[in-house]
């Protein structure tokens, strides 16, 4: 089993993903409370800009201070017991598929590869944590499309690489 996922093929930036560090990523979300509804990209960007603008104004008035993020014991325990996922789209965007890319091949360990249209792959959710621990068996991630996650269907497992290609 591979502990990382490689992006290769027709991309500007071949990247390697390490899902074990996503527990610290602010983009993660709890799969048990996932409803399929997501913020639009513009909404996320507006929230981010509003937050950074507010922080900038505060630092101009009061001077810079270290963040004082405090979590309760219950919140800390939830991180250690929960099941978390992250959207695949930001990683695809960072790899910058070439304009001619139309499909993604999901290479899987000891299983047949799966070919998906690029737009379907962008919608994907990667589960990286089960019972608060990194996924080891058939991992390092479980691959879901939103509708398969909501229907509680079996995920694609054993993913080792995403290869970006033109029409198969």
Coordinates of N, CA and C in Angstrom, one line a residue:
X1 N 0.8 -1.2 0.0 CA 0.0 0.0 0.0 C 0.9 1.2 0.0
X2 N 0.5 2.2 -0.8 CA 1.2 3.5 -0.9 C 0.6 4.4 0.1
X3 N 1.4 5.2 0.7 CA 0.9 6.2 1.7 C 0.7 7.6 1.0
X4 N 1.0 7.7 -0.2 CA 0.8 9.0 -0.9 C 0.1 8.7 -2.3
X5 N -0.4 9.8 -2.8 CA -1.1 9.8 -4.1 C -0.3 10.7 -5.1
X6 N 0.0 10.2 -6.2 CA 0.8 10.9 -7.2 C -0.1 11.5 -8.3
X7 N 0.0 12.7 -8.7 CA -0.7 13.3 -9.8 C 0.3 13.3 -10.9
X8 N 0.0 12.7 -12.1 CA 0.9 12.6 -13.2 C 0.2 12.7 -14.5
X9 N 0.9 12.8 -15.6 CA 0.3 12.9 -16.9 C 0.4 14.3 -17.4
X10 N -0.7 14.7 -18.0 CA -0.8 16.0 -18.7 C -1.1 17.1 -17.7
X11 N -0.2 17.4 -16.8 CA -0.4 18.5 -15.8 C 0.8 19.4 -15.8
X12 N 0.6 20.6 -15.5 CA 1.8 21.6 -15.4 C 2.7 21.3 -14.2
X13 N 2.0 20.8 -13.1 CA 2.8 20.5 -11.9 C 2.5 19.2 -11.4
X14 N 3.3 18.1 -11.7 CA 3.1 16.8 -11.0 C 3.2 17.0 -9.5
X15 N 2.2 16.6 -8.8 CA 2.3 16.7 -7.3 C 2.1 15.4 -6.6
X16 N 2.5 15.4 -5.4 CA 2.4 14.2 -4.5 C 1.5 14.6 -3.3
X17 N 0.5 13.9 -3.0 CA -0.4 14.2 -1.9 C -0.1 13.3 -0.7
X18 N 0.0 13.8 0.5 CA 0.2 13.0 1.7 C -1.1 13.2 2.6
X19 N -2.1 12.3 2.5 CA -3.3 12.4 3.2 C -3.2 12.4 4.7
X20 N -2.1 12.0 5.2 CA -1.9 11.9 6.7 C -1.8 13.3 7.3
X21 N -1.5 14.3 6.5 CA -1.4 15.7 7.1 C -2.7 16.5 6.9
X22 N -3.7 15.9 6.3 CA -4.9 16.7 6.0 C -5.7 16.9 7.3
X23 N -5.5 16.2 8.4 CA -6.2 16.4 9.6 C -6.0 17.9 10.1
X24 N -4.9 18.5 9.7 CA -4.5 19.9 10.1 C -5.1 20.9 9.0
X25 N -5.7 20.4 7.9 CA -6.1 21.3 6.9 C -7.5 21.9 7.2
X26 N -7.6 23.2 7.1 CA -8.9 23.9 7.4 C -10.0 23.5 6.4
X27 N -9.7 22.9 5.3 CA -10.7 22.5 4.3 C -11.3 21.2 4.6
X28 N -10.9 20.5 5.5 CA -11.4 19.2 5.9 C -12.9 19.4 6.4
X29 N -13.7 18.3 6.3 CA -15.0 18.4 6.8 C -15.4 17.0 7.4
X30 N -16.3 17.0 8.3 CA -16.8 15.8 9.0 C -17.8 15.1 8.0
X31 N -17.5 13.9 7.7 CA -18.3 13.1 6.7 C -19.6 12.8 7.4
X32 N -19.7 12.6 8.7 CA -21.0 12.2 9.3 C -22.0 13.3 9.2
X33 N -21.6 14.6 9.0 CA -22.5 15.7 8.9 C -22.6 16.2 7.5
X34 N -22.0 15.5 6.5 CA -22.0 16.0 5.1 C -23.4 15.9 4.6
X35 N -23.9 17.0 4.0 CA -25.3 17.0 3.4 C -25.3 17.1 1.9
X36 N -24.1 17.3 1.3 CA -24.0 17.5 -0.1 C -24.1 18.9 -0.6
X37 N -24.5 19.8 0.3 CA -24.5 21.2 0.0 C -23.1 21.8 0.3
X38 N -22.6 22.6 -0.7 CA -21.3 23.2 -0.5 C -21.4 24.7 -0.8
X39 N -20.5 25.4 -0.2 CA -20.4 26.9 -0.5 C -19.9 27.0 -2.0
X40 N -20.3 28.0 -2.7 CA -19.8 28.3 -4.0 C -18.4 28.8 -3.8
X41 N -17.6 28.7 -4.9 CA -16.2 29.2 -4.8 C -16.2 30.7 -4.5
X42 N -17.2 31.5 -5.1 CA -17.2 32.9 -4.8 C -17.5 33.2 -3.3
X43 N -18.4 32.4 -2.8 CA -18.7 32.5 -1.4 C -17.5 32.3 -0.5
X44 N -16.8 31.2 -0.8 CA -15.6 30.9 0.0 C -14.6 32.0 -0.1
X45 N -14.4 32.5 -1.3 CA -13.4 33.5 -1.5 C -13.8 34.8 -0.8
X46 N -15.1 35.1 -0.8 CA -15.6 36.3 -0.1 C -15.4 36.2 1.4
X47 N -15.7 35.0 1.9 CA -15.4 34.8 3.4 C -14.0 34.9 3.7
X48 N -13.1 34.4 2.9 CA -11.7 34.4 3.1 C -11.2 35.9 3.1
X49 N -11.6 36.6 2.1 CA -11.2 38.0 1.9 C -11.7 38.9 3.1
X50 N -13.0 38.6 3.5 CA -13.5 39.3 4.7 C -12.7 39.0 5.9
X51 N -12.4 37.8 6.1 CA -11.6 37.4 7.3 C -10.2 38.0 7.3
X52 N -9.5 38.0 6.2 CA -8.2 38.6 6.1 C -8.2 40.1 6.2
X53 N -9.3 40.7 5.7 CA -9.4 42.1 5.8 C -9.7 42.6 7.2
X54 N -10.5 41.8 7.9 CA -10.8 42.1 9.4 C -9.5 41.9 10.2
X55 N -8.7 40.9 9.9 CA -7.5 40.6 10.6 C -6.5 41.8 10.4
X56 N -6.4 42.2 9.1 CA -5.5 43.3 8.7 C -5.8 44.5 9.5
X57 N -7.1 44.9 9.5 CA -7.6 46.1 10.3 C -7.2 46.0 11.7
X58 N -7.4 44.8 12.3 CA -7.2 44.6 13.8 C -5.7 44.8 14.0
X59 N -4.8 44.2 13.2 CA -3.4 44.3 13.4 C -2.9 45.8 13.2
X60 N -3.5 46.5 12.3 CA -3.2 47.9 12.2 C -3.5 48.7 13.4
X61 N -4.7 48.4 14.0 CA -5.1 49.1 15.3 C -4.3 48.7 16.5
X62 N -4.2 47.4 16.7 CA -3.7 46.8 17.9 C -2.3 46.3 17.8
X63 N -1.7 46.1 16.7 CA -0.5 45.4 16.5 C -0.7 43.9 16.3
X64 N 0.3 43.3 15.8 CA 0.2 41.8 15.5 C 0.3 41.0 16.8
X65 N -0.5 40.0 16.9 CA -0.4 39.0 18.0 C -0.6 37.6 17.4
X66 N -0.1 36.7 18.2 CA -0.3 35.3 17.8 C -1.7 34.9 17.8
X67 N -2.2 34.0 17.0 CA -3.6 33.6 17.0 C -3.9 32.9 18.4
X68 N -5.1 33.1 18.9 CA -5.4 32.5 20.2 C -6.6 31.4 19.9
X69 N -6.3 30.5 19.1 CA -7.3 29.5 18.8 C -7.3 28.5 19.9
X70 N -8.5 28.4 20.6 CA -8.6 27.4 21.7 C -9.8 26.5 21.4
X71 N -9.5 25.2 21.5 CA -10.6 24.2 21.3 C -10.9 23.5 22.6
X72 N -12.1 23.2 22.8 CA -12.5 22.5 24.0 C -12.0 21.0 23.9
X73 N -12.1 20.4 25.0 CA -11.7 19.0 25.1 C -12.6 18.1 24.2
X74 N -13.8 18.4 24.1 CA -14.8 17.7 23.3 C -14.4 17.8 21.8
X75 N -14.0 19.0 21.4 CA -13.6 19.3 20.0 C -12.3 18.5 19.7
X76 N -11.4 18.5 20.6 CA -10.1 17.7 20.4 C -10.4 16.2 20.3
X77 N -11.3 15.7 21.2 CA -11.6 14.3 21.1 C -12.4 14.0 19.8
X78 N -13.2 14.9 19.3 CA -13.9 14.6 18.1 C -13.0 14.4 16.9
X79 N -11.9 15.2 16.9 CA -10.9 15.0 15.8 C -10.2 13.6 15.9
X80 N -10.1 13.1 17.1 CA -9.5 11.8 17.3 C -10.4 10.7 17.0
X81 N -11.7 10.9 16.9 CA -12.7 9.9 16.7 C -13.5 10.0 15.4
X82 N -13.4 11.1 14.7 CA -14.2 11.3 13.6 C -13.7 10.7 12.3
X83 N -14.6 10.9 11.3 CA -14.3 10.5 9.9 C -14.3 11.7 9.1
X84 N -13.2 12.0 8.4 CA -13.0 13.3 7.7 C -12.8 13.1 6.2
X85 N -13.2 14.1 5.5 CA -12.9 14.1 4.0 C -12.5 15.4 3.6
X86 N -12.0 15.5 2.3 CA -11.6 16.7 1.7 C -11.9 16.7 0.2
X87 N -12.3 17.8 -0.3 CA -12.6 17.9 -1.8 C -11.3 17.7 -2.6
X88 N -11.4 17.0 -3.7 CA -10.3 16.8 -4.6 C -10.0 18.0 -5.5
X89 N -11.0 18.8 -5.8 CA -10.9 19.9 -6.7 C -9.7 20.8 -6.5
X90 N -9.5 21.3 -5.2 CA -8.3 22.2 -5.1 C -7.0 21.6 -5.4
X91 N -6.8 20.3 -5.3 CA -5.6 19.7 -5.6 C -5.4 19.6 -7.1
X92 N -6.5 19.3 -7.8 CA -6.5 19.2 -9.3 C -6.2 20.6 -9.8
X93 N -6.8 21.6 -9.2 CA -6.5 23.0 -9.7 C -5.0 23.4 -9.5
X94 N -4.4 23.0 -8.4 CA -3.0 23.2 -8.1 C -2.1 22.5 -9.1
X95 N -2.5 21.3 -9.5 CA -1.7 20.6 -10.5 C -1.8 21.2 -11.9
X96 N -2.8 22.0 -12.1 CA -3.0 22.6 -13.4 C -3.0 21.7 -14.6
X97 N -4.1 20.9 -14.8 CA -4.2 20.1 -15.9 C -4.1 20.9 -17.2
X98 N -3.4 20.4 -18.2 CA -3.3 21.1 -19.5 C -4.7 21.2 -20.1
X99 N -4.8 22.2 -21.0 CA -6.2 22.5 -21.6 C -6.8 21.3 -22.3
X100 N -5.9 20.4 -22.9 CA -6.5 19.3 -23.6 C -6.9 18.1 -22.8
X101 N -6.7 18.2 -21.5 CA -7.1 17.1 -20.6 C -8.6 16.9 -20.5
X102 N -9.1 15.7 -20.7 CA -10.5 15.5 -20.6 C -10.9 14.4 -19.6
X103 N -9.9 13.6 -19.2 CA -10.2 12.4 -18.3 C -9.1 12.2 -17.3
X104 N -9.5 11.5 -16.3 CA -8.5 11.2 -15.2 C -8.6 9.6 -15.0
X105 N -7.4 9.0 -15.0 CA -7.3 7.6 -14.7 C -7.0 7.4 -13.2
X106 N -7.8 6.8 -12.5 CA -7.5 6.5 -11.1 C -6.8 5.1 -11.0
X107 N -5.5 5.2 -10.8 CA -4.7 3.9 -10.7 C -4.9 3.4 -9.3
X108 N -5.2 2.1 -9.2 CA -5.5 1.5 -7.9 C -4.6 0.3 -7.7
X109 N -4.2 0.1 -6.5 CA -3.3 -1.0 -6.1 C -4.1 -2.3 -6.1
X110 N -3.6 -3.3 -6.9 CA -4.1 -4.6 -7.0 C -5.6 -4.6 -7.5
X111 N -6.0 -3.6 -8.2 CA -7.4 -3.5 -8.7 C -7.3 -2.8 -10.1
X112 N -8.4 -3.0 -10.8 CA -8.5 -2.3 -12.1 C -8.5 -0.8 -12.0
X113 N -7.9 -0.1 -12.9 CA -8.0 1.4 -13.0 C -9.4 1.8 -13.3
X114 N -9.7 3.0 -13.0 CA -11.0 3.6 -13.3 C -10.8 4.9 -14.1
X115 N -11.5 5.1 -15.2 CA -11.4 6.3 -16.0 C -12.6 7.2 -15.7
X116 N -12.4 8.4 -15.4 CA -13.5 9.4 -15.1 C -13.3 10.6 -15.9
X117 N -14.4 11.3 -16.3 CA -14.2 12.6 -16.9 C -13.6 13.6 -15.9
X118 N -12.8 14.5 -16.4 CA -12.2 15.4 -15.5 C -13.2 16.2 -14.6
X119 N -14.3 16.6 -15.1 CA -15.3 17.3 -14.3 C -15.9 16.4 -13.2
X120 N -16.0 15.1 -13.4 CA -16.5 14.2 -12.4 C -15.4 14.1 -11.3
X121 N -14.2 14.0 -11.7 CA -13.1 13.9 -10.7 C -13.0 15.2 -9.8
X122 N -13.3 16.3 -10.4 CA -13.3 17.6 -9.7 C -14.3 17.6 -8.6
X123 N -15.4 16.8 -8.7 CA -16.5 16.8 -7.7 C -16.1 15.8 -6.6
X124 N -15.1 15.0 -6.7 CA -14.8 13.9 -5.8 C -14.5 14.4 -4.4
X125 N -14.8 13.5 -3.5 CA -14.4 13.7 -2.1 C -13.5 12.5 -1.7
X126 N -12.4 12.9 -1.0 CA -11.5 11.9 -0.5 C -11.6 11.7 1.0
X127 N -12.0 10.5 1.4 CA -12.0 10.3 2.9 C -10.6 9.9 3.3
X128 N -10.0 10.6 4.3 CA -8.7 10.3 4.7 C -8.6 9.8 6.1
X129 N -9.7 9.8 6.8 CA -9.7 9.5 8.2 C -10.9 8.6 8.6
X130 N -10.6 7.5 9.3 CA -11.7 6.6 9.7 C -11.5 6.4 11.2
X131 N -12.5 6.6 12.0 CA -12.3 6.5 13.5 C -11.2 7.3 14.0
X132 N -10.9 8.5 13.4 CA -9.9 9.3 13.9 C -8.4 8.9 13.5
X133 N -8.3 7.9 12.7 CA -7.0 7.5 12.3 C -6.8 7.5 10.8
X134 N -5.6 7.6 10.3 CA -5.4 7.5 8.8 C -5.9 6.2 8.3
X135 N -6.3 6.2 7.1 CA -6.8 4.9 6.5 C -5.6 4.1 6.0
X136 N -5.5 2.9 6.6 CA -4.4 2.0 6.2 C -4.8 0.9 5.3
X137 N -5.9 0.3 5.6 CA -6.4 -0.8 4.8 C -7.1 -0.3 3.5
X138 N -6.6 -0.7 2.4 CA -7.1 -0.2 1.1 C -7.0 1.3 0.9
X139 N -6.1 2.0 1.6 CA -5.9 3.4 1.6 C -4.9 3.8 0.6
X140 N -4.4 5.1 0.8 CA -4.5 6.0 1.9 C -5.8 6.8 1.9
X141 N -6.7 6.7 0.9 CA -7.9 7.4 0.9 C -9.0 6.5 0.3
X142 N -10.3 6.9 0.6 CA -11.4 6.3 -0.1 C -12.0 7.4 -1.0
X143 N -12.3 7.1 -2.2 CA -12.7 8.0 -3.2 C -14.2 7.9 -3.4
X144 N -14.9 9.0 -3.2 CA -16.4 9.1 -3.3 C -16.8 10.2 -4.3
X145 N -17.8 10.1 -5.0 CA -18.5 11.2 -5.6 C -19.6 11.6 -4.6
X146 N -20.1 12.8 -4.6 CA -21.0 13.2 -3.5 C -22.2 12.3 -3.4
X147 N -22.8 11.9 -4.6 CA -24.0 11.1 -4.5 C -23.7 9.7 -4.0
X148 N -22.5 9.1 -4.2 CA -22.2 7.8 -3.6 C -22.0 7.9 -2.1
X149 N -21.4 9.0 -1.7 CA -21.2 9.2 -0.3 C -22.6 9.3 0.5
X150 N -23.5 10.1 -0.1 CA -24.8 10.3 0.5 C -25.6 9.0 0.5
X151 N -25.4 8.2 -0.5 CA -26.1 6.9 -0.6 C -25.5 5.8 0.2
X152 N -24.4 6.2 0.8 CA -23.6 5.2 1.6 C -23.1 4.0 0.8
X153 N -22.8 4.3 -0.5 CA -22.3 3.2 -1.3 C -20.8 3.0 -1.0
X154 N -20.3 1.8 -1.5 CA -18.9 1.5 -1.3 C -18.0 2.5 -2.1
X155 N -16.9 3.0 -1.5 CA -16.0 3.9 -2.3 C -15.0 3.1 -3.1
X156 N -14.3 3.9 -4.0 CA -13.2 3.3 -4.7 C -12.0 3.3 -3.7
X157 N -11.3 2.3 -3.7 CA -10.2 2.2 -2.7 C -8.9 1.9 -3.4
X158 N -7.8 1.9 -2.6 CA -6.5 1.5 -3.1 C -5.9 2.5 -4.1
X159 N -6.3 3.7 -4.1 CA -5.8 4.7 -5.1 C -4.3 5.1 -4.9
X160 N -3.5 4.9 -5.9 CA -2.1 5.2 -5.8 C -1.7 6.4 -6.6
X161 N -2.5 6.7 -7.7 CA -2.1 7.8 -8.6 C -3.3 8.2 -9.4
X162 N -3.3 9.5 -9.8 CA -4.3 10.1 -10.7 C -3.5 10.5 -11.9
X163 N -3.8 10.0 -13.1 CA -3.2 10.3 -14.3 C -4.1 11.1 -15.2
X164 N -3.7 12.3 -15.6 CA -4.5 13.2 -16.4 C -4.2 12.9 -17.9
X165 N -5.3 12.7 -18.7 CA -5.1 12.3 -20.1 C -6.1 13.0 -20.9
X166 N -5.9 12.9 -22.3 CA -6.9 13.4 -23.2 C -7.8 12.2 -23.4
X167 N -8.9 12.4 -24.2 CA -9.9 11.3 -24.3 C -9.3 9.9 -24.5
X168 N -9.9 9.0 -23.7 CA -9.3 7.6 -23.8 C -9.6 6.9 -25.0

